[in-house]
Coordinates of C-alpha atoms and ligand atoms in Angstrom, one line a residue:
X145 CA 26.6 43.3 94.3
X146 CA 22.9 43.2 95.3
X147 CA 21.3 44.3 98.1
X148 CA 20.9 41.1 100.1
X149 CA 16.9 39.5 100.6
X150 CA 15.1 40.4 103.9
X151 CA 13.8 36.9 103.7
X152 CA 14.6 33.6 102.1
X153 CA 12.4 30.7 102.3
X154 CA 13.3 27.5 101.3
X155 CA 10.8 24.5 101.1
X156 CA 12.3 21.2 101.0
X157 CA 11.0 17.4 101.1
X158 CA 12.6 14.3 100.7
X159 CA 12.8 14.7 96.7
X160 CA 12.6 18.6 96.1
X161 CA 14.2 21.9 97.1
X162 CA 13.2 25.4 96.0
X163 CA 13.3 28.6 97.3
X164 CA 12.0 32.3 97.3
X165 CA 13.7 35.7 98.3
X166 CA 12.0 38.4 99.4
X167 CA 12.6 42.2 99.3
X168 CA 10.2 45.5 100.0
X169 CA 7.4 42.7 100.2
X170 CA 8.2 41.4 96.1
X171 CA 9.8 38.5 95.2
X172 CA 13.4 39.4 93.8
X173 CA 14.6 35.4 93.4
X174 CA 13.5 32.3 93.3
X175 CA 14.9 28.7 92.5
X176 CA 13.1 25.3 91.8
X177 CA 16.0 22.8 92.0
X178 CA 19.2 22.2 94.8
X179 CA 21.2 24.0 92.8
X180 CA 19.2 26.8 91.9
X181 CA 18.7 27.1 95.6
X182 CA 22.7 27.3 96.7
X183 CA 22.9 29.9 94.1
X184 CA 20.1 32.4 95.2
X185 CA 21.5 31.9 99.1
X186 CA 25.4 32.7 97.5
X187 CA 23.3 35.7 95.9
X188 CA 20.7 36.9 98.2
X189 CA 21.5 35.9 101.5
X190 CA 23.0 38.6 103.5
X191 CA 23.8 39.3 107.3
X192 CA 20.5 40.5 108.1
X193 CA 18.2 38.1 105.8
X194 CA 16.2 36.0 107.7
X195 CA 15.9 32.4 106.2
X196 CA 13.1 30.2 107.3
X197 CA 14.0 26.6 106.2
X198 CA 10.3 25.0 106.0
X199 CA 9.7 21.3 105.2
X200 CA 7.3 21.2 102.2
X201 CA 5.9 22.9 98.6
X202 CA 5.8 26.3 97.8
X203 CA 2.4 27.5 96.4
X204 CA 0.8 31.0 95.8
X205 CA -1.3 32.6 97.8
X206 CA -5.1 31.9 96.7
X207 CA -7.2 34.6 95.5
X208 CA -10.7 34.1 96.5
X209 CA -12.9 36.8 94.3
X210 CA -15.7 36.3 96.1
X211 CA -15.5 36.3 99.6
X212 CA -17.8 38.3 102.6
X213 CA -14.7 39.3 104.5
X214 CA -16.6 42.2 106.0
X215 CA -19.9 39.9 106.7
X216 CA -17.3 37.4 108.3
X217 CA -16.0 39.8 110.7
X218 CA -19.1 40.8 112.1
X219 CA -19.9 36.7 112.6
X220 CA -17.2 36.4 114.7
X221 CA -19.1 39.0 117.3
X222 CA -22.4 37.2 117.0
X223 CA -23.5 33.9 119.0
X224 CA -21.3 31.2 117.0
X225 CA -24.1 29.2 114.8
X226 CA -21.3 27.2 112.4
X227 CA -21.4 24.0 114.5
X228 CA -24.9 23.8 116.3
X229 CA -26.5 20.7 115.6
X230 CA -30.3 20.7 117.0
X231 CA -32.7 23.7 118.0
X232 CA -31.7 23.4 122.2
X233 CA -27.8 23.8 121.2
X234 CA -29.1 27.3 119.4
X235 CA -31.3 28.1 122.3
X236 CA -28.7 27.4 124.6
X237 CA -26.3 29.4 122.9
X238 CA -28.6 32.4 122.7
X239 CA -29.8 32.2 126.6
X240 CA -26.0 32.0 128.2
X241 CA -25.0 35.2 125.8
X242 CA -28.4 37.2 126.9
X243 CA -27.1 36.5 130.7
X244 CA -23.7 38.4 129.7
X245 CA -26.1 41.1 127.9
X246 CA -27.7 44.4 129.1
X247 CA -31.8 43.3 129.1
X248 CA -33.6 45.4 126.4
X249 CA -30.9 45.1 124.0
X250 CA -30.4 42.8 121.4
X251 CA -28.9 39.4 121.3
X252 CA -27.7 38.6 117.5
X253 CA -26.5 35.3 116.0
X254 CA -24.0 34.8 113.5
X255 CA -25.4 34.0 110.1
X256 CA -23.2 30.9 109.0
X257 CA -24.9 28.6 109.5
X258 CA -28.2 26.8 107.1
X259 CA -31.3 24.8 109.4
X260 CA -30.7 22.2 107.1
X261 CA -27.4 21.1 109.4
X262 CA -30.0 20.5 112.3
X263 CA -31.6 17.4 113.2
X264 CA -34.8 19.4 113.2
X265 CA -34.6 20.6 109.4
X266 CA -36.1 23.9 110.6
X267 CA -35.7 27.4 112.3
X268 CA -36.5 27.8 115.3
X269 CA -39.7 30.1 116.0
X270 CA -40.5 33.1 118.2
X271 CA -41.8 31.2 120.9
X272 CA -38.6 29.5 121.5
X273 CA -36.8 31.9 121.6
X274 CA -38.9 34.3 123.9
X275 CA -38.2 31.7 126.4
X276 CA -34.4 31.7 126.1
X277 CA -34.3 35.4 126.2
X278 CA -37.3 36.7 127.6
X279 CA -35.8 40.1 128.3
X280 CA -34.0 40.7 125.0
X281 CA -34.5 41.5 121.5
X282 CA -33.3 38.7 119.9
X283 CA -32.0 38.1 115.4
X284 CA -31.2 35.0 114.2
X285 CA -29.7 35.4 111.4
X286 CA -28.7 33.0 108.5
X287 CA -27.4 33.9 105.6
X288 CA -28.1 37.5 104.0
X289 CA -31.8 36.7 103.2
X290 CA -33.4 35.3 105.9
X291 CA -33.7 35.9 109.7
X292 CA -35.5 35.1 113.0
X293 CA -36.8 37.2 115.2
X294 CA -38.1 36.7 119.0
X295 CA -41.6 38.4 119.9
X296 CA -40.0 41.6 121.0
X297 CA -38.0 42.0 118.4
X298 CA -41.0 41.5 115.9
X299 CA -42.9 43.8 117.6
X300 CA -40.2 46.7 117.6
X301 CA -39.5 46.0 113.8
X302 CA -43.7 46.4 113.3
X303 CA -44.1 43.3 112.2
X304 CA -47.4 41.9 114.4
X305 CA -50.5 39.6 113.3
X306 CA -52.3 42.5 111.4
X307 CA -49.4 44.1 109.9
X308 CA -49.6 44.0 106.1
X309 CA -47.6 41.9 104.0
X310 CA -44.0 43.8 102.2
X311 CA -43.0 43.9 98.6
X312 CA -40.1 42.0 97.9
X313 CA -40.7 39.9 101.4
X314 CA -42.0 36.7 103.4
X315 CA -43.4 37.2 106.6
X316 CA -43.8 33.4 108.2
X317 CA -47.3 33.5 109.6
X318 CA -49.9 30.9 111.8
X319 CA -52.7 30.2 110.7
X320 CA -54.2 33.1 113.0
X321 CA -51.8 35.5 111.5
X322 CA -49.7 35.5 114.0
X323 CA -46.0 36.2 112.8
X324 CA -43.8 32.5 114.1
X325 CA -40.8 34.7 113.4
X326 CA -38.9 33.8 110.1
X327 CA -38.9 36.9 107.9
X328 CA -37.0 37.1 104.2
X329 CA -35.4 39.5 101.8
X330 CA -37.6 42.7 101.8
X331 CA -39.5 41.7 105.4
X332 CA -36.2 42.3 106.6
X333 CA -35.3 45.8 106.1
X334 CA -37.3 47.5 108.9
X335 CA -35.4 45.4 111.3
X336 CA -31.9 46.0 109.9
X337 CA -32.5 50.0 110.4
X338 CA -33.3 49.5 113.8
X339 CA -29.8 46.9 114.7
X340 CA -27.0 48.5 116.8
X341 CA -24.1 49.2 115.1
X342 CA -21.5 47.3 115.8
X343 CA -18.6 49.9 117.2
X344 CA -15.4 50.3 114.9
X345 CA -13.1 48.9 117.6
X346 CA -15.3 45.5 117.2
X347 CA -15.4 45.9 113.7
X348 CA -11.5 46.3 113.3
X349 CA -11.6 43.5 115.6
X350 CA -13.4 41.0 113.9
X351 CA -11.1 42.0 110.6
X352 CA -8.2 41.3 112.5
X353 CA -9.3 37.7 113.7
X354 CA -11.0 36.6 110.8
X355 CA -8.0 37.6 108.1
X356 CA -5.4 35.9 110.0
X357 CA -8.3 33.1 109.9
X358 CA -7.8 33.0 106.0
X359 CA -4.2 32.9 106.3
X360 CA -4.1 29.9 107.7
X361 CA -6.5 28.6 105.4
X362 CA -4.0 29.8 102.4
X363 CA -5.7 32.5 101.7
X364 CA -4.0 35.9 100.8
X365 CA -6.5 37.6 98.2
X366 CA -10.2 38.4 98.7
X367 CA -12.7 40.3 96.7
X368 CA -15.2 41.5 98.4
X369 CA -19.1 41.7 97.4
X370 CA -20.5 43.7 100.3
X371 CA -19.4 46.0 102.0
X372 CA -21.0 48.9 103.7
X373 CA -19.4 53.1 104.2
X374 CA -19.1 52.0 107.8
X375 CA -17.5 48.4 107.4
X376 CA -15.4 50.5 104.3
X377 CA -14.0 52.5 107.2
X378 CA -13.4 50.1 109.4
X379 CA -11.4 48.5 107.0
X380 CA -9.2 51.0 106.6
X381 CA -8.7 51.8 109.7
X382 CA -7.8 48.2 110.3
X383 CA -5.3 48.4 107.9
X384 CA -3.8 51.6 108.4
X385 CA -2.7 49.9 111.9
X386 CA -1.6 46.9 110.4
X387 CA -4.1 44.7 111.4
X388 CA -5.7 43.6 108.1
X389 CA -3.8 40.4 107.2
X390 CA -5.0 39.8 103.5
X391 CA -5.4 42.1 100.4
X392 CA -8.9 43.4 100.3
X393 CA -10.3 44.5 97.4
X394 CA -14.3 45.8 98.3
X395 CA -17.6 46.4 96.9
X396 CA -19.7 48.9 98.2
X397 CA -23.2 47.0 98.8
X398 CA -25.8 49.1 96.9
X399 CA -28.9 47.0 96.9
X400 CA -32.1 47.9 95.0
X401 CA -33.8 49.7 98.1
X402 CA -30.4 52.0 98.6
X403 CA -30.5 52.8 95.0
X404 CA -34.2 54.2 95.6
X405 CA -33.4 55.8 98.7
X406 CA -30.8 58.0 96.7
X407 CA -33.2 58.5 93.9
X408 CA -31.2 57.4 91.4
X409 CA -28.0 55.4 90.3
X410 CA -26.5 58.8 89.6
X411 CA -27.8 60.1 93.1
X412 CA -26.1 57.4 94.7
X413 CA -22.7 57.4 93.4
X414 CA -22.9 61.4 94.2
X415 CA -23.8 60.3 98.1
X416 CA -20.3 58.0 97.8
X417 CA -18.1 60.8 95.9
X418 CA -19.5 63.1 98.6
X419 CA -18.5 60.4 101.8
X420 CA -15.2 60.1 100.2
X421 CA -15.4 57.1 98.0
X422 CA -13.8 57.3 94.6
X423 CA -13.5 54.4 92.5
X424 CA -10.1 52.3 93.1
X425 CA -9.4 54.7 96.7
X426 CA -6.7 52.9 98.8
X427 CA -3.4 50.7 98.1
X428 CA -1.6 47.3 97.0
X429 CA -3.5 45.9 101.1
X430 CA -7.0 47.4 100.8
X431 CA -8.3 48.8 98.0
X432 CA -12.0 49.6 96.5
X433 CA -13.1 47.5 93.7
X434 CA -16.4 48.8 92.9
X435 CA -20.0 48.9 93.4
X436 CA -22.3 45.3 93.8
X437 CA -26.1 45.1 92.8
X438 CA -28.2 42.5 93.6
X439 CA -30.8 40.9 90.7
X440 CA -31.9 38.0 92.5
X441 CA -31.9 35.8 95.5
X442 CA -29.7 32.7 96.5
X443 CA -31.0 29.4 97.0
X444 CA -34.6 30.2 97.7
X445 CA -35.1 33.1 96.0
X446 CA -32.8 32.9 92.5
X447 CA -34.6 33.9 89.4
X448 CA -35.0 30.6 87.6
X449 CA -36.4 29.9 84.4
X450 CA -38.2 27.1 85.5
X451 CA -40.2 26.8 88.7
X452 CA -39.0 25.5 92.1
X453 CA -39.2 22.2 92.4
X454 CA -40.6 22.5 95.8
X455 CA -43.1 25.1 95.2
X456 CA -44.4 25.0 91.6
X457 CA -46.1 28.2 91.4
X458 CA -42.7 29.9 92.4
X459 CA -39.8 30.9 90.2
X460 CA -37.7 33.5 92.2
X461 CA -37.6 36.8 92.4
X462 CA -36.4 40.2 90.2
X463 CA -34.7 42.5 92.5
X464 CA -34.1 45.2 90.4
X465 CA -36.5 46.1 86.8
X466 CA -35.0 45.4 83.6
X467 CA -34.6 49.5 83.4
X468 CA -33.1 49.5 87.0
X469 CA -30.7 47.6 86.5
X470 CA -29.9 48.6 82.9
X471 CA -29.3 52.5 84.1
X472 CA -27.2 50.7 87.0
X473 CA -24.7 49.6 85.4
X474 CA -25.0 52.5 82.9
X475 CA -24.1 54.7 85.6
X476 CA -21.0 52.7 87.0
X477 CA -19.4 52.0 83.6
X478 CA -19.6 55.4 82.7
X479 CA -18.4 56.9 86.1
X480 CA -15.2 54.6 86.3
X481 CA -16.6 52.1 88.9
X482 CA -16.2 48.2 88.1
X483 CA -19.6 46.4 89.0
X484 CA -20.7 43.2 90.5
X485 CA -24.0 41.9 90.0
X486 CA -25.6 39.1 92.0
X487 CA -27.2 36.7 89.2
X488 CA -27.5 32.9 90.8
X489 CA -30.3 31.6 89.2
X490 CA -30.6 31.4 84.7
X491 CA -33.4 33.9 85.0
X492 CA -31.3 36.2 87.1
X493 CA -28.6 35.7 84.2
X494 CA -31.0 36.7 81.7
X495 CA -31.9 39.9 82.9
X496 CA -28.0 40.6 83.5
X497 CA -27.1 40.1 80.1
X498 CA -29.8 41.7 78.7
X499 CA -28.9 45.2 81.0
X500 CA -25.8 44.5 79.7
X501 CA -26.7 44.5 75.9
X502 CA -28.9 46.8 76.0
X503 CA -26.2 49.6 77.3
X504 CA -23.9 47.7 74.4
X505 CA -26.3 48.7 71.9
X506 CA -26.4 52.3 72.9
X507 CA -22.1 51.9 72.8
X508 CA -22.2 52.2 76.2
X509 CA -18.7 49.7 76.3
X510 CA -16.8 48.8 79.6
X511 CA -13.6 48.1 80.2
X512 CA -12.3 44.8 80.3
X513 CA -12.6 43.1 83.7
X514 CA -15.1 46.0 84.9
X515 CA -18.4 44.1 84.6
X516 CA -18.7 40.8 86.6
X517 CA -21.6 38.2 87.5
X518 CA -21.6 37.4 90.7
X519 CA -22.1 33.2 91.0
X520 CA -23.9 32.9 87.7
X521 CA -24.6 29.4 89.5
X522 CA -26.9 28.3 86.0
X523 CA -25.3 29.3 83.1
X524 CA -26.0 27.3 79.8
X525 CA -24.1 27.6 76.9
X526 CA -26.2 30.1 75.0
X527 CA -25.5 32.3 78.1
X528 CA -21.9 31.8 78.5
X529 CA -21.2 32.2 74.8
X530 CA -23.4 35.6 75.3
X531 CA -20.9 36.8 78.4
X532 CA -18.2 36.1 76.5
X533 CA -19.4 37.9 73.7
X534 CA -20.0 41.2 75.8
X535 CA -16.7 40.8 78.2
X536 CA -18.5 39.9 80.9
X537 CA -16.6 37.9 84.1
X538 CA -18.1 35.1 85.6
X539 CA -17.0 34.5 89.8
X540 CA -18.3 30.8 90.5
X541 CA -18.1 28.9 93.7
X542 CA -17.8 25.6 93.8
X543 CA -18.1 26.4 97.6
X544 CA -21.6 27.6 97.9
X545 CA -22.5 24.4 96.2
X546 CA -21.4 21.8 98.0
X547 CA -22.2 24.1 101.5
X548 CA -25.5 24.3 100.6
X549 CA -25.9 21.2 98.5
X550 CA -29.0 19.9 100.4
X551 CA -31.2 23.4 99.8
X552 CA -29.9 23.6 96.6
X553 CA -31.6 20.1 95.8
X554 CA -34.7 20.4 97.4
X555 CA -35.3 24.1 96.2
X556 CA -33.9 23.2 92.5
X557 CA -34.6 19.6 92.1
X558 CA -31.1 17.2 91.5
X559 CA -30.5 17.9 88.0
X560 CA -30.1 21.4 88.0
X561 CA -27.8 21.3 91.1
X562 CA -25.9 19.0 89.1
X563 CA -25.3 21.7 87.0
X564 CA -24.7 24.5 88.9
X565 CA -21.0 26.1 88.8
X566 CA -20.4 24.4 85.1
X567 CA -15.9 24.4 85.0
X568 CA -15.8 22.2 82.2
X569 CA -17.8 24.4 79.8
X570 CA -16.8 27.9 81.0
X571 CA -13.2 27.2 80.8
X572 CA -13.7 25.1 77.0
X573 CA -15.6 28.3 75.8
X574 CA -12.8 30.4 76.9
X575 CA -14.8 32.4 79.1
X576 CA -13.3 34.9 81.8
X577 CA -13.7 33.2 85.5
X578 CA -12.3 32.8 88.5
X579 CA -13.4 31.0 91.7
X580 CA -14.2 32.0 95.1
X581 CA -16.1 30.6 98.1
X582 CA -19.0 33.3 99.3
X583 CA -17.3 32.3 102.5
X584 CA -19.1 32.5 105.3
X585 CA -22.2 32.0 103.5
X586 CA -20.3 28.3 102.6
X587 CA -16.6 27.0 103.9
X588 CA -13.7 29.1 103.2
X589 CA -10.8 25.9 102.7
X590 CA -9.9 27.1 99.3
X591 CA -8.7 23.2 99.1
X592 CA -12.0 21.8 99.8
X593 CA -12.8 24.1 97.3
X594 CA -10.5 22.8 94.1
X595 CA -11.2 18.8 95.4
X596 CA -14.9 20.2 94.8
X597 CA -14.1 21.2 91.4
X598 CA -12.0 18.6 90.2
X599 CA -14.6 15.9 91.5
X600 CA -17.9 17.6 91.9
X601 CA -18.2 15.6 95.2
X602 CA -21.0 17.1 97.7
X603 CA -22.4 15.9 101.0
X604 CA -24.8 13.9 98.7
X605 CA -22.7 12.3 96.5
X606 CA -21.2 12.9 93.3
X607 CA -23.3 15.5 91.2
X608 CA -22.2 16.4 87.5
X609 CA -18.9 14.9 87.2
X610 CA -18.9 16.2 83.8
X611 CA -18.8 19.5 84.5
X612 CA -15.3 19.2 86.4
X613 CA -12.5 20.6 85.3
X614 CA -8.8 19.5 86.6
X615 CA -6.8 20.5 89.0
X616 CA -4.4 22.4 87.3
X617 CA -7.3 24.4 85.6
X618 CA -8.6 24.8 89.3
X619 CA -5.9 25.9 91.1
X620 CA -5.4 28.4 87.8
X621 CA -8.5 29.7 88.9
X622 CA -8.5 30.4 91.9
X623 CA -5.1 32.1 91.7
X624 CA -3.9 33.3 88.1
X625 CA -7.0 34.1 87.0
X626 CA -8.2 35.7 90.7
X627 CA -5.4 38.6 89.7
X628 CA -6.0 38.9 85.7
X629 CA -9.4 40.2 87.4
X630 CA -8.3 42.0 90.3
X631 CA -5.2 43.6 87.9
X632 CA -3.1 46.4 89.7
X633 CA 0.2 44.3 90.1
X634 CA -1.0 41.0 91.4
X635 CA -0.2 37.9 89.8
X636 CA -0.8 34.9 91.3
X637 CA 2.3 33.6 90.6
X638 CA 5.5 32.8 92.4
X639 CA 7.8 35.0 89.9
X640 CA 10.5 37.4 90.4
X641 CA 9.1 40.7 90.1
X642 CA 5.6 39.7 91.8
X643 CA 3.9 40.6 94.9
X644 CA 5.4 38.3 97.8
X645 CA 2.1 36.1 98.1
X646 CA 3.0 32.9 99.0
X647 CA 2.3 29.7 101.3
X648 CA 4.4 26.5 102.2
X649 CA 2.2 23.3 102.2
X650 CA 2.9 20.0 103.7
X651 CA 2.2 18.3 100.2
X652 CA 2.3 19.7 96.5
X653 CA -0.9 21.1 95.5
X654 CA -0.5 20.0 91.7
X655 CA 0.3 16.4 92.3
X656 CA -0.9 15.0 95.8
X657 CA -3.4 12.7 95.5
X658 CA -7.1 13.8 96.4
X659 CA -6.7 12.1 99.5
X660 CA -3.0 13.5 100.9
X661 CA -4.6 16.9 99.4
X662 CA -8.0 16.8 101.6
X663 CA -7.5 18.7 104.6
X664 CA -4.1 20.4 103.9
X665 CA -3.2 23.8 105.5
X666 CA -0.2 25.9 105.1
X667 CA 2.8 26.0 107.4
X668 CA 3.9 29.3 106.3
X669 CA 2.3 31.8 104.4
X670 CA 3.7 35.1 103.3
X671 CA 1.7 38.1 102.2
X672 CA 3.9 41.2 101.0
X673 CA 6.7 39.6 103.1
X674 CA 4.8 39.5 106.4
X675 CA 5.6 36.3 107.7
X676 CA 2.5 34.1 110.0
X677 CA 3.6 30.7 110.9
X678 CA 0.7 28.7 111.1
X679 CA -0.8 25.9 113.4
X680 CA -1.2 22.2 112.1
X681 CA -5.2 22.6 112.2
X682 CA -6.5 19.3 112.8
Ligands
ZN950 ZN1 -22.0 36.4 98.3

């Protein structure tokens, strides 16, 4: 006799039943037809098993492997930005929370959010906001390269009309010098030292809010690419008190400037060992993935091959040497940590492969599923025959695309955002790829998502339809092959034996139609057995 189920679900619409049983947070059952069904309940079904009858499809949780969980949980404690539509909405925002806000200290924005969903097309400059905080240090922040700052806040950080211009950075000026506010990449950094940071209790939070956020978006599974010692500890402290509702699997952000700092890639990992972070620390909730670099920019700073198409003379930026970069990823693969490097643009590529080689050569090798591009948005097939070549994995969003279509086409012309994120090749040359969302750098609906990839619809239109892939293949990938990466027992699967990851939706994921799929959310969704009923979101 077996022990009975602690939970049963059973989906059922007008033409299908199926159901899955659930013990010590794995699936021990499960049943795709009526009688399949009576049989696992005469089986499984015991006087404490709770069965939740749900109308609708089964599906597996997705696995979204690359996602700013951590960056997510800190938007949710700045001034919202996702929805403002026009420069006064912004100020608005910013002058109601500086009236709730000690004067002196710092007013800061969420950072999801792109100027290119204002009426204005523009950030808004110093001047504006020094009048809707006169009295505070304000950062507006959008996405993880460029920023805003208000007069005070430019003048703390040092940045003034006859301060010098930074390596790696863009200080906006007038024509008198005079710094309007915007600041990017390397112009940042003397600012970011200077930010209060945000308390653990916020931090923990913010995870708590914005997981049970992707729950309800279907999401159960997220890598991710930043992630700071403090945010790292937050995060386990978050989960240790149950209150980290997804698996987390994070990257330690070590950007080129850390690196320095340390002295050397070797350095550095010894400052992690010495704070207490070993490669693959924590369990099946949270556990550490590895270490992320950075090679290029996004949008407007990517190395491309080819030169902007809004500024000719301009083809991105090399964050790291080819040497840097080369002993990187030396030192990870031979200390035991898995490594994600940020390469958007087909220059940034280049260089990544090349590191990678080059440490090839010397038979430096890596295990499988330990060296991974991060977006790899242009990737021709020259260079995804070379990543297959040297077992490299390829995380694509579909995602950041179509967020940022409009950027994406007037910093890279049409035809090469019609390329960007290419399914239909990486999957025909058999290369090893999985899809996220950089959520909440783009939208997080993981459907969106998989309509995205299947049509190659944007907010301008359709852009390289042949470069789709179907939606089998794309809900493969952003499940099935989301665990193949991830590995320890995950699956992405609804099979006996597996991790009890799993969602109920109002229509079947394989076989709705685009338009009954649009939009979907989950009813249900189980992670390890931990039950959240879910809202219709309209
Ligand atoms: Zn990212």
């Amino acid at each position: 006799m077996n022990v009975p189920a602690e939970l049963i679900v059973e989906a059922r619409t007008d033409t299908t039943r199926a159901a899955v049983a659930v013990r010590d947070g794995r699936i021990v059952a499960v049943a795709a037809d009526a009688a399949g069904v009576d049989a696992l309940h005469g089986t499984w079904c015991g006087d404490s098993t709770s069965v939740l009858p749900q109308h609708g499809v089964l599906a597996p949780l997705f696995i979204d492997t690359h996602n700013h969980l951590a960056l997510a949980s800190r938007n949710v404690l700045g001034v919202p930005m996702h929805d403002v539509r026009t420069i006064d909405e912004i100020l608005d925002r910013i002058r109601e929370r500086a009236a709730h806000t000690p004067a002196g200290s710092w007013v800061i924005t969420a950072a999801d959010w792109h100027e290119m969903q204002l009426q204005e097309r523009r950030f808004p400059t110093a001047v504006e906001l020094d009048e809707a905080a006169p009295d505070h240090l304000v950062l507006v922040q959008r996405g993880g390269h460029n920023a805003v700052l208000n007069s005070a806040a430019l003048a703390a950080a040092g940045v003034t009309a006859t301060s010098g211009d930074v390596a790696d950075g863009y200080v906006a000026r007038a024509d008198d010098g005079t710094p309007t506010g915007l600041l990017q990449d390397g112009a940042l950094t003397a600012m970011q030292s200077m930010l209060p940071e945000a308390s653990q209790e916020d931090l923990i939070n913010g995870i708590e809010a914005t997981s049970r956020t992707y729950r309800a978006a279907g999401v159960g599974v997220v890598r991710d690419p930043a992630v700071s010692v403090e945010e790292w500890g937050a995060l386990q402290r978050a989960r240790s008190e149950n209150r980290l509702h997804v698996r987390a699997f994070s990257m330690i952000f070590s950007p080129a400037p850390l690196i320095a700092a340390a002295g050397s890639m070797d350095d550095y990992l010894d400052g992690l060992e010495a704070k207490g972070i070993h490669p693959d620390d924590g369990d099946d909730l949270l556990r550490l993935w590895g270490i992320k670099l950075v090679v290029d920019g996004g949008v407007e700073a990517a190395a491309l091959r080819e030169p902007y198409a809004d500024r000719p003379d301009f083809t991105g930026t090399l964050l790291m040497t080819p040497d840097g970069l080369t002993d990187a990823l030396r030192a990870c693969v031979t200390r035991g940590r898995p490594v994600g490097t940020h390469a958007c643009g087909d220059a940034g590529v280049d260089a990544f492969l090349d590191a990678v080689q080059r440490n090839v050569d010397r038979g430096i090798q890596h295990e499988h599923g330990s060296i991974v591009v991060e977006h790899g948005a242009l990737m021709d097939a020259d260079q995804i025959a070379r990543a297959i070549a040297l077992d490299v994995h390829i995380t694509a969003q579909e995602a950041l695309r179509d967020g940022l279509i409009a950027p994406f086409v007037e910093a890279w012309g049409q035809e090469r955002a019609a390329t960007m994120f290419p399914w239909r090749e990486l999957l025909d040359a058999g290369a090893s790829v999985s899809a996220g969302t950089d959520h909440p750098i783009s939208p997080l609906d993981p459907i969106a998502g998989v309509l995205g990839m299947t049509t190659r619809r944007t907010r301008l239109g359709i852009l390289g339809a042949e470069h789709a892939c179907t939606r089998d293949e794309a809900l493969e990938l952003y499940t099935r092959a989301g665990a193949e990466l991830l590995r320890h027992d995950l699956t992405g699967t609804i099979t006996v034996g597996a991790p009890a990851d799993f969602s109920v939706y109002p229509v079947d994921l394989h076989h709705a139609p685009d338009e009954a799929l649009a939009g979907a959310h989950p009813t249900l969704s189980v992670l390890a057995g931990d039950v959240l009923h879910h809202q219709k979101v309209s």
